[in-house]
mmCIF file of C-alpha atoms in Angstrom:
data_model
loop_
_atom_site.group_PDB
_atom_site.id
_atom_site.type_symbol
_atom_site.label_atom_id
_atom_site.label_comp_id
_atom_site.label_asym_id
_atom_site.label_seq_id
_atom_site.Cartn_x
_atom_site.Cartn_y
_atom_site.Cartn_z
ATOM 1 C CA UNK A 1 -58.177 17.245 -50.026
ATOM 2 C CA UNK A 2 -58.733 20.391 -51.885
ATOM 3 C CA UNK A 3 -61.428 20.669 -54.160
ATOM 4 C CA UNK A 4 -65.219 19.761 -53.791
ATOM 5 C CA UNK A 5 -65.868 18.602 -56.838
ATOM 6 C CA UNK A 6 -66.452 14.699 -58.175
ATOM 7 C CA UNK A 7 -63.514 13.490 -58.118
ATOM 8 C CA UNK A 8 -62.130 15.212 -54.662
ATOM 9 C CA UNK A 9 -65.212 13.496 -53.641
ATOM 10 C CA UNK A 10 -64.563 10.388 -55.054
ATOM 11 C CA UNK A 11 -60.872 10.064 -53.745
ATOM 12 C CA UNK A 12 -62.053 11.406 -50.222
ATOM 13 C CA UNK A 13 -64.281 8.166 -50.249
ATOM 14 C CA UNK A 14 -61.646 5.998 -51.107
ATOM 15 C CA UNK A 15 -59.057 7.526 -48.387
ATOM 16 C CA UNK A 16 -61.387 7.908 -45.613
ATOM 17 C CA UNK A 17 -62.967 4.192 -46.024
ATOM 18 C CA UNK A 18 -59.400 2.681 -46.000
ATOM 19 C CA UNK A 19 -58.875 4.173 -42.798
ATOM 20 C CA UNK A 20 -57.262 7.889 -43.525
ATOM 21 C CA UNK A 21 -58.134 11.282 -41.774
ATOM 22 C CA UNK A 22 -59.174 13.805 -44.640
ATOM 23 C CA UNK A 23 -59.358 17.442 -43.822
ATOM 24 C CA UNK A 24 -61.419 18.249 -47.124
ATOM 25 C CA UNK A 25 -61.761 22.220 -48.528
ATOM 26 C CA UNK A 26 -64.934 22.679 -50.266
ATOM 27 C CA UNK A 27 -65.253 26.573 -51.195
ATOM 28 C CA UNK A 28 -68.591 27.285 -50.451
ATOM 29 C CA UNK A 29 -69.399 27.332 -46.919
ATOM 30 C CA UNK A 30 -73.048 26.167 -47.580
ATOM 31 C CA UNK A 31 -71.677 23.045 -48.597
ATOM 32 C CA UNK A 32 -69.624 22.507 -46.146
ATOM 33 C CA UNK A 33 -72.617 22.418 -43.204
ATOM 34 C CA UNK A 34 -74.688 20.108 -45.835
ATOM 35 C CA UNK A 35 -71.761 17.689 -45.839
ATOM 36 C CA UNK A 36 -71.922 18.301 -41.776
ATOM 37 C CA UNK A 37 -75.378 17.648 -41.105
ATOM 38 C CA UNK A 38 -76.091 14.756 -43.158
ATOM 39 C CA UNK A 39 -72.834 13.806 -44.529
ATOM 40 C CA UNK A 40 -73.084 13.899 -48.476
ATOM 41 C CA UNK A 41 -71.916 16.202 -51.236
ATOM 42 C CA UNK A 42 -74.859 18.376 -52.209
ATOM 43 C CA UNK A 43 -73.114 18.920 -55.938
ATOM 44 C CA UNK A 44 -71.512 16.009 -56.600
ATOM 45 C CA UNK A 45 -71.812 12.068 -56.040
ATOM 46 C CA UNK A 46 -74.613 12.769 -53.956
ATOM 47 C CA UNK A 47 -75.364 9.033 -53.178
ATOM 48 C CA UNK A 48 -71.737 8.769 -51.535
ATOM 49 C CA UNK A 49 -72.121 8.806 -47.583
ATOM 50 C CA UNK A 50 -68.980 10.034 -45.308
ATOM 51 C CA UNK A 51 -67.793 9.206 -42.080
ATOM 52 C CA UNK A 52 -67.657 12.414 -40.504
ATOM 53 C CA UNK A 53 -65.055 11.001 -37.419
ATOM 54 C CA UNK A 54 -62.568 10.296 -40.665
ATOM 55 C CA UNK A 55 -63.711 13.067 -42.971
ATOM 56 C CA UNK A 56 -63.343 16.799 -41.801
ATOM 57 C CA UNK A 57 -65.260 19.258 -44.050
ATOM 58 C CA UNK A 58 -63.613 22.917 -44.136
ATOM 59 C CA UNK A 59 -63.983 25.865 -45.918
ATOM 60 C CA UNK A 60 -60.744 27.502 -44.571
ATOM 61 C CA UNK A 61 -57.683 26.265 -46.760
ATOM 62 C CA UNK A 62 -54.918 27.253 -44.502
ATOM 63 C CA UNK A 63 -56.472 25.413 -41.846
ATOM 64 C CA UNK A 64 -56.624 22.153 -44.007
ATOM 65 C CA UNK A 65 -53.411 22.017 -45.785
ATOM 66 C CA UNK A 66 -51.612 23.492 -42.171
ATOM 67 C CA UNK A 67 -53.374 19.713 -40.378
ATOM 68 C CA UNK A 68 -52.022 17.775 -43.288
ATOM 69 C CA UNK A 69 -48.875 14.950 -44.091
ATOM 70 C CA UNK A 70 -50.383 14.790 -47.740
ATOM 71 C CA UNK A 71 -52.333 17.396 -49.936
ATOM 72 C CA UNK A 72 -54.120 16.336 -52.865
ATOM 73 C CA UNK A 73 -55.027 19.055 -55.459
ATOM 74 C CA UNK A 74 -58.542 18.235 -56.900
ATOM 75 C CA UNK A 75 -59.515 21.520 -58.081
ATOM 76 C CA UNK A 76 -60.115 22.517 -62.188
ATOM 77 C CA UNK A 77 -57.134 23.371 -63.298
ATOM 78 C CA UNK A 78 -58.515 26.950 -64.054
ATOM 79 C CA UNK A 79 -59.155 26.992 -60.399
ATOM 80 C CA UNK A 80 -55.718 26.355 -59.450
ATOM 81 C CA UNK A 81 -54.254 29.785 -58.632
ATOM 82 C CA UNK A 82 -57.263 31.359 -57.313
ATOM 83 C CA UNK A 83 -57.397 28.254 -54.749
ATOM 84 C CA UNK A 84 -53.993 27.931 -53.727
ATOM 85 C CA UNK A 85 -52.259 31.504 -54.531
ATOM 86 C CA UNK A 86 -54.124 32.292 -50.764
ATOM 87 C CA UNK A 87 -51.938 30.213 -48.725
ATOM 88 C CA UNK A 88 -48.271 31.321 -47.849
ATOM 89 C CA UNK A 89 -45.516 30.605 -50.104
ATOM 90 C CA UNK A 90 -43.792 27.970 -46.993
ATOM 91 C CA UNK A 91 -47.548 26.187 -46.875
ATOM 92 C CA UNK A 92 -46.419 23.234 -48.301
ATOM 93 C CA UNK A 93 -43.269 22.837 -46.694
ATOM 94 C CA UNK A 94 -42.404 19.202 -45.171
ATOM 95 C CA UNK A 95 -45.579 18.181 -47.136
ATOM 96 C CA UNK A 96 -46.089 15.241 -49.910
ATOM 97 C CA UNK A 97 -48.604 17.325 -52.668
ATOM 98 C CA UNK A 98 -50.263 14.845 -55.197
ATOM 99 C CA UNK A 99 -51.654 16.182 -58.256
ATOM 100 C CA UNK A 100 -55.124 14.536 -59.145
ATOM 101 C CA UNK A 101 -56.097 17.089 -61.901
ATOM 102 C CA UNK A 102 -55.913 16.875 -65.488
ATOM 103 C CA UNK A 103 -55.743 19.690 -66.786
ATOM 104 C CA UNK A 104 -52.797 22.778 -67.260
ATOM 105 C CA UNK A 105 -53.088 26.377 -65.579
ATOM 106 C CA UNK A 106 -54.719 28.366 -68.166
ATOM 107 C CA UNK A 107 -52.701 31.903 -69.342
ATOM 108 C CA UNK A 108 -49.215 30.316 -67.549
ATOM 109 C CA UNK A 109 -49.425 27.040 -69.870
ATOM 110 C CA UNK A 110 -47.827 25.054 -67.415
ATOM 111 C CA UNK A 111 -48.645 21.628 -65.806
ATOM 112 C CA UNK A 112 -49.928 21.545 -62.047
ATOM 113 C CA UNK A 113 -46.693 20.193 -60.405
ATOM 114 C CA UNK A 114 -44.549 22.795 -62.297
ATOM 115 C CA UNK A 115 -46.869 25.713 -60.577
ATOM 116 C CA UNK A 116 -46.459 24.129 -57.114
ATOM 117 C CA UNK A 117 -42.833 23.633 -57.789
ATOM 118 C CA UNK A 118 -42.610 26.942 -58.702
ATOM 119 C CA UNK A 119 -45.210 28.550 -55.970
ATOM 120 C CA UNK A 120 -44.279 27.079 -53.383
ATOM 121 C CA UNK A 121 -40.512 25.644 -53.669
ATOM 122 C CA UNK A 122 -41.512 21.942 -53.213
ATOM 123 C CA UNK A 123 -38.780 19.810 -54.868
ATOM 124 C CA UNK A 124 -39.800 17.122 -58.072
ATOM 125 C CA UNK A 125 -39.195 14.059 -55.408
ATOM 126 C CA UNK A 126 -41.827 15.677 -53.072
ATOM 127 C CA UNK A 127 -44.756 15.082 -55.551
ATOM 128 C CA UNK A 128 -46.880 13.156 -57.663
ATOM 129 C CA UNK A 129 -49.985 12.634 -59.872
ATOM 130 C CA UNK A 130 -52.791 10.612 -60.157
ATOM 131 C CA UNK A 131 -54.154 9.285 -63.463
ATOM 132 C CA UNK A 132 -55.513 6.145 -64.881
ATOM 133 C CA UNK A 133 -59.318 5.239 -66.623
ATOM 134 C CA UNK A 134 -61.032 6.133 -63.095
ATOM 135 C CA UNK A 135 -64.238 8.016 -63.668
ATOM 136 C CA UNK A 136 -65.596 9.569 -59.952
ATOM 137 C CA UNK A 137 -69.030 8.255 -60.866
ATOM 138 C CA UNK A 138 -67.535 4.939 -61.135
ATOM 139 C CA UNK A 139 -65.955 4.870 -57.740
ATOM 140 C CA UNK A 140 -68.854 5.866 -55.997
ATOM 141 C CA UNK A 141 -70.707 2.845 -57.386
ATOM 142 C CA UNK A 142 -67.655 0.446 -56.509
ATOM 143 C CA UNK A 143 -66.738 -0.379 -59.786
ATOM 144 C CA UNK A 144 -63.161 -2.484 -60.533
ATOM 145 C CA UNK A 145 -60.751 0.640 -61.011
ATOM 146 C CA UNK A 146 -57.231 1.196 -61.425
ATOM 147 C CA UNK A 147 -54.864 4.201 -61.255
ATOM 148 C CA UNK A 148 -51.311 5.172 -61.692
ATOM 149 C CA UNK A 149 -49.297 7.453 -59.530
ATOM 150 C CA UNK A 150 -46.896 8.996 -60.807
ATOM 151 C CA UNK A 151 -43.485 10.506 -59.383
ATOM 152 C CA UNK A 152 -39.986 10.925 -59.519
ATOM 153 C CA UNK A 153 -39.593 9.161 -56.015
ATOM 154 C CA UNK A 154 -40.819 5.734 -56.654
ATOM 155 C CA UNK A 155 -41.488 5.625 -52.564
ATOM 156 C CA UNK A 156 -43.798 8.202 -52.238
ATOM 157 C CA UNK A 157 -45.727 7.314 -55.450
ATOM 158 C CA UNK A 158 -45.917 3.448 -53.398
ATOM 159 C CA UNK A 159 -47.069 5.450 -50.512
ATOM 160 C CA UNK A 160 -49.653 7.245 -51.966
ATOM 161 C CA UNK A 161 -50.864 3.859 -53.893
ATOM 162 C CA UNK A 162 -50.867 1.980 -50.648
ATOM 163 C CA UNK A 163 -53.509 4.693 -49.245
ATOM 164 C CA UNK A 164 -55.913 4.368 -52.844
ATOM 165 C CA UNK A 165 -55.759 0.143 -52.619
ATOM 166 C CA UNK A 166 -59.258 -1.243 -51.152
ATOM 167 C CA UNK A 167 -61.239 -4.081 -52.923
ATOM 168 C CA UNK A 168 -62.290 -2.009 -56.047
ATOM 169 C CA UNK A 169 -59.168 -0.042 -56.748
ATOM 170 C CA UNK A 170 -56.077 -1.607 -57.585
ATOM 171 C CA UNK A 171 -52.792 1.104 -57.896
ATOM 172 C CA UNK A 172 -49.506 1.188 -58.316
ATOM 173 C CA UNK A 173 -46.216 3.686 -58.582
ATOM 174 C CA UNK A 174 -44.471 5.293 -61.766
ATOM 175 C CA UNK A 175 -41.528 7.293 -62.267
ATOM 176 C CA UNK A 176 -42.804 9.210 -65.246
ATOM 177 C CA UNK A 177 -44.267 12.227 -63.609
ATOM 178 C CA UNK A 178 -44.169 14.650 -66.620
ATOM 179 C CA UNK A 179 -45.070 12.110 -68.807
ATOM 180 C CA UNK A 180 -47.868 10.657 -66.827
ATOM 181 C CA UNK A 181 -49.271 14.671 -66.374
ATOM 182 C CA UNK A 182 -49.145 15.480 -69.863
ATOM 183 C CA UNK A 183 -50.859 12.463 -71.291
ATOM 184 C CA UNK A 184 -53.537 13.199 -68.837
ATOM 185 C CA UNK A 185 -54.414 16.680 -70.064
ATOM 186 C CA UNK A 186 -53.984 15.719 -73.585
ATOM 187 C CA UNK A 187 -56.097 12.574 -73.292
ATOM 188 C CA UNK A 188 -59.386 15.516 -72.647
ATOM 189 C CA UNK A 189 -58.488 17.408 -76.151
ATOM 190 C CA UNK A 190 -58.822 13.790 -77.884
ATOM 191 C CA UNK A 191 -62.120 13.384 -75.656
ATOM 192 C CA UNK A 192 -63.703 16.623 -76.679
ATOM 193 C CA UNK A 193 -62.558 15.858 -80.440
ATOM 194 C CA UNK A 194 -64.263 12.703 -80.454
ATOM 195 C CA UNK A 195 -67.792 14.122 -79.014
ATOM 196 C CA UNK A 196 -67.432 16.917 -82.122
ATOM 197 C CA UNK A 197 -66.971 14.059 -84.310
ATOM 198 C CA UNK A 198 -69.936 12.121 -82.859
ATOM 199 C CA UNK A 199 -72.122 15.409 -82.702
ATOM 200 C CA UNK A 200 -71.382 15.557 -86.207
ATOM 201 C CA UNK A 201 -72.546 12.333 -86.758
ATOM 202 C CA UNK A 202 -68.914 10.588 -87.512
ATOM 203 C CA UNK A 203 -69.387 6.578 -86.416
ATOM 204 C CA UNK A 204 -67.571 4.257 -84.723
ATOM 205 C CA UNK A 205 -65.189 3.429 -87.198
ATOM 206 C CA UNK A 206 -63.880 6.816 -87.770
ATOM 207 C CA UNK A 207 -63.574 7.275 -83.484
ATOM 208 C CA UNK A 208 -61.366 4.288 -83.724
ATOM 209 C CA UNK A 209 -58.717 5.773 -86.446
ATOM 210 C CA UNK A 210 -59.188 9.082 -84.266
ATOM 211 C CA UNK A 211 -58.110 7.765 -81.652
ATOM 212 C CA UNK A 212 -55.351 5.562 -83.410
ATOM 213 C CA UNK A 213 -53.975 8.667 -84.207
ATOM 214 C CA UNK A 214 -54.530 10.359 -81.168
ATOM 215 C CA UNK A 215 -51.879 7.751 -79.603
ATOM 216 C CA UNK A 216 -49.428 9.234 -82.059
ATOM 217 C CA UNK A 217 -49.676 12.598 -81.565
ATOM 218 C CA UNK A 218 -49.326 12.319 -78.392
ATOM 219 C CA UNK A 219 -46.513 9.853 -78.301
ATOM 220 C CA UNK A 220 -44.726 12.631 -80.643
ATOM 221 C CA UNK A 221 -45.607 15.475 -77.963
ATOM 222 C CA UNK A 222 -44.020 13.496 -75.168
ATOM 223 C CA UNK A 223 -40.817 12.134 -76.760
ATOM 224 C CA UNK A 224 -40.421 15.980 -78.243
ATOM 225 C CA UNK A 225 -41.246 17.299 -74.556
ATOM 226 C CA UNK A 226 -39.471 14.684 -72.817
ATOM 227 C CA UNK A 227 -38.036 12.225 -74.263
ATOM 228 C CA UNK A 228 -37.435 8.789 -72.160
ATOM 229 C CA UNK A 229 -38.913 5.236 -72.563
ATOM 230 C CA UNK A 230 -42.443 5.221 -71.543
ATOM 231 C CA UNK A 231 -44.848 2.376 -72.492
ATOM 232 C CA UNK A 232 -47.869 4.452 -74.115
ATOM 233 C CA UNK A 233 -50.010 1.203 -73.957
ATOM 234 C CA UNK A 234 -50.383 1.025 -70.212
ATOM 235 C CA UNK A 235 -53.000 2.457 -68.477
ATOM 236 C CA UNK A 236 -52.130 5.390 -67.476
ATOM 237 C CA UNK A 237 -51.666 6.740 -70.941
ATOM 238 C CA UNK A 238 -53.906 4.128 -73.283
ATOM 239 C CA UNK A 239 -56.320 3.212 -70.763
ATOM 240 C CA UNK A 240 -57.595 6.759 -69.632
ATOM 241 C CA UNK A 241 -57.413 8.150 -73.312
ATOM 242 C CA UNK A 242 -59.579 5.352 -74.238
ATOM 243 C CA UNK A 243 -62.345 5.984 -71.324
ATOM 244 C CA UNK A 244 -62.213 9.662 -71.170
ATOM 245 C CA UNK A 245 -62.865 9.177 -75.319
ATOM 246 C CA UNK A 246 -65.592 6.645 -74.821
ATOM 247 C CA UNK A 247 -67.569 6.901 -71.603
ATOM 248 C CA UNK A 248 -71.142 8.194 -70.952
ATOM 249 C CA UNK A 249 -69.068 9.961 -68.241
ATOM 250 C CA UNK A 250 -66.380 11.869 -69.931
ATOM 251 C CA UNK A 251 -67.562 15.767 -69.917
ATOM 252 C CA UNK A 252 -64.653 16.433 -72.537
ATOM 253 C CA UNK A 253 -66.496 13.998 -74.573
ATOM 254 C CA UNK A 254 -70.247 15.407 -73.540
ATOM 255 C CA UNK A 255 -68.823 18.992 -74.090
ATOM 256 C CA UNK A 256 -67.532 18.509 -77.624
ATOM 257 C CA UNK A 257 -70.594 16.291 -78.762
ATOM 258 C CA UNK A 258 -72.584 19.311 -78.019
ATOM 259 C CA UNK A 259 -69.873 21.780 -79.980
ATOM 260 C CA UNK A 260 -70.567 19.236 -82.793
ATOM 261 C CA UNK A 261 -74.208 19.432 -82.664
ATOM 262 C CA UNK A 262 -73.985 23.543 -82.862
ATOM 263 C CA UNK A 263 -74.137 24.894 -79.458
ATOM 264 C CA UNK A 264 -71.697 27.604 -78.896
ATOM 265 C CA UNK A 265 -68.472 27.485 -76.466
ATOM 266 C CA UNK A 266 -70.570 29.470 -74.101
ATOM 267 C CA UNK A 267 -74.075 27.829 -74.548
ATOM 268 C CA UNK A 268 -72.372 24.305 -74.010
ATOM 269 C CA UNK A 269 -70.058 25.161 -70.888
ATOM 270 C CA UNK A 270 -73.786 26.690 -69.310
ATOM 271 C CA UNK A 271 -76.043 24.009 -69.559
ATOM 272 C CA UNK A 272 -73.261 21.069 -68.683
ATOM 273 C CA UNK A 273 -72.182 23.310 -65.066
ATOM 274 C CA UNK A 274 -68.929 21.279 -65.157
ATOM 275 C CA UNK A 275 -65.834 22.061 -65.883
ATOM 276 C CA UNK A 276 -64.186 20.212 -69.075
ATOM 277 C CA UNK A 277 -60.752 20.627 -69.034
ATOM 278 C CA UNK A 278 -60.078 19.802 -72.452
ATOM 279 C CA UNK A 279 -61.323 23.456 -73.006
ATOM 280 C CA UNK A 280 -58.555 25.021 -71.435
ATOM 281 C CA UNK A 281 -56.305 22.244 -72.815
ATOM 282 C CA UNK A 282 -56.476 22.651 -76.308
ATOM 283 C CA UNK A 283 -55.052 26.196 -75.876
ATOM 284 C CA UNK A 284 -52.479 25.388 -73.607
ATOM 285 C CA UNK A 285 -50.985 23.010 -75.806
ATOM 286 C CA UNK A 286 -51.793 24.267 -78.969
ATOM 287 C CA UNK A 287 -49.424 27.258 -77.773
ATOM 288 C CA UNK A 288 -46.771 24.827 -76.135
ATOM 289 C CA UNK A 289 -46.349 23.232 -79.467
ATOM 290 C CA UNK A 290 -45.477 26.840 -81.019
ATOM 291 C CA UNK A 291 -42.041 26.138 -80.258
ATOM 292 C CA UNK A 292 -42.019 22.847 -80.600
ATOM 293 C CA UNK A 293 -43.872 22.563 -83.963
ATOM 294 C CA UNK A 294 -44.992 19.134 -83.395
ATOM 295 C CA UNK A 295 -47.002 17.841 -86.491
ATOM 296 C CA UNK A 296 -50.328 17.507 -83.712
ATOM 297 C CA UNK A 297 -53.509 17.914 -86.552
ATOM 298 C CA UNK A 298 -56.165 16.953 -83.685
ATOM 299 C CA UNK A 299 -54.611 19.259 -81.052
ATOM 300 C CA UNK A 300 -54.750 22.089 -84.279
ATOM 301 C CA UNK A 301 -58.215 21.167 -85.292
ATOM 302 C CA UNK A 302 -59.686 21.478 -81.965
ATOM 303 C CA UNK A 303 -58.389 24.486 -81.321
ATOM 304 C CA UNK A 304 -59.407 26.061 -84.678
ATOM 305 C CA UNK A 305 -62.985 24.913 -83.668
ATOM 306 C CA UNK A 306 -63.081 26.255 -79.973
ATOM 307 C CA UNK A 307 -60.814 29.088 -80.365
ATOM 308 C CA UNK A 308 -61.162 30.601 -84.120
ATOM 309 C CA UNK A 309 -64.579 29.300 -84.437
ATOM 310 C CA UNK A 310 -63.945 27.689 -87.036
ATOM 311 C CA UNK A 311 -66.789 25.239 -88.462
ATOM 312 C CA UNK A 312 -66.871 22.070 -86.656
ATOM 313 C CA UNK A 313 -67.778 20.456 -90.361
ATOM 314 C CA UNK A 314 -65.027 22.040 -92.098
ATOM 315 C CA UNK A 315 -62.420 21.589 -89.116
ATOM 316 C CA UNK A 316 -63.381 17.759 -88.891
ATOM 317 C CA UNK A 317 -63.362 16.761 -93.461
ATOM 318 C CA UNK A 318 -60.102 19.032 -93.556
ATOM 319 C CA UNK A 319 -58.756 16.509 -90.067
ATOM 320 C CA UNK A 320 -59.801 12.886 -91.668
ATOM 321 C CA UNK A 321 -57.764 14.069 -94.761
ATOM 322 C CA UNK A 322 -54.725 13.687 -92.363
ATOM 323 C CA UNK A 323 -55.352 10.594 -90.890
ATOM 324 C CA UNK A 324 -54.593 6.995 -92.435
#
């Protein structure tokens, strides 16, 4: 597991209860001998309690991904390079590497799998990604759950769901990797539009048509990107658009209701601490779709907001003019 955040804690919880060995990189060696000594995450999910003969804490990277069958990348996607661009270009080799972040590497525009691919020569049918509505918080208090993995090899994606399944998480293999990926980064610019909305004061009624339209855009992204049949109502793509754009626990959502209410870029990423990837996002795509020139007014209108600062007010009457 690399990545120390909520949801590498979160997953690590799930693996290690159903039985898996997890040699887990957390960065900061401080952390590391608090998770030793009395077995919880200082940062994050604090209440969740690891068994320390299934659950190896580490913060040397090459040691952990060298012990490993599977690696799971649960880093910010900002965080990506920095992490991984340490370990040796054969690191990965003979290794299954599953994507669990949502997000695209900032300044390279690119999804997670495509960087590893490209990194670290590790074909399409040696990876995967996990998505679905699964908030960490929600794991760590047991909640019903359900994910998606996604990847070109519909074995290792029933591998890697086999590992996830325990009494509270139910998951099960796709073959729509790229798909799958890109819905889950684009699912966090919808999220942070709808908290600008709601900092604005927009209701209910206009979150719904938001996100009605949401599905659209992104449905016109994909087929444009990659175009195969792909049912956008499953839960993969529908269901974690519609948590990430509703929950007390999205921080896209949090982190644009707070650009709605007038905090700055800066001011906002400060006082959350967390990293919303719909930040980084927004630019990616926005720039993606320079080529493509997808008609994608949310996607355009958050980025005017974060990125030109334009006013969220303006940006948001100019954006329900579009929508039906």
């Amino acid at each position: 597991m690399i990545g120390g955040g909520s949801w590498a804690t979160a997953l690590t919880k799930i693996l290690s209860e159903n039985g898996a060995r997890v040699g887990w990189w957390v960065r900061h060696k401080d952390d590391v001998q608090h998770l030793r000594t009395t077995r919880h995450n200082p940062r994050y999910l604090s209440s969740v309690a690891f068994d320390l003969t299934r659950v190896f804490p580490s913060s040397d990277i090459e040691e952990v991904v060298k012990e490993a069958d599977w690696v799971v990348l649960a880093v910010p996607a900002a965080f990506v390079k920095e992490a991984l661009d340490k370990l040796d270009r054969d690191a990965f080799k003979n290794k299954r590497v599953i994507s669990a972040i949502k997000g695209m590497i900032p300044g390279r525009n690119e999804l997670v799998t495509d960087y590893v691919c490209e990194r670290f020569k590790v074909v399409r049918e040696k990876l995967g990604v996990v998505a679905g509505p699964c908030h960490a918080e929600e794991v760590a208090l047991e909640k019903q759950s359900y994910l998606t993995i996604g990847s070109p090899d519909l074995a290792l994606a029933e591998d890697f769901s086999q590992l996830l399944r325990n009494r509270y998480v139910k998951a099960h293999a796709a073959a729509d990797l790229d798909g799958i990926e890109y819905c889950a980064v684009m699912k966090n610019i919808i999220a942070l539009t709808c908290g600008i909305a709601h900092g604005l004061g927009y209701g209910d009624n206009f979150q719904a048509v938001l996100v009605s339209n949401a599905v659209q855009e992104i449905r016109r992204f994909l087929y444009a990107l990659n175009p195969q049949p792909r049912d956008l109502s499953a839960s993969a793509y529908l269901g974690d658009l519609l948590v990430t754009a509703y929950s007390q626990f999205s921080r896209n959502r949090t982190f644009g209701n707070m650009v709605g209410r007038g905090y700055s870029v800066k001011s906002a990423q400060m006082e959350m601490n967390m990293v919303a990837e719909g930040y980084y996002a927004v630019k990616s795509i926005y720039e993606v779709n320079k080529d493509l020139r997808v008609n994608m007014p949310i996607t355009a209108a958050a980025y005017h907001v974060l990125y030109e600062k334009i006013a969220p007010a303006i940006e948001l009457e100019i954006l329900k003019e579009k929508f039906k």
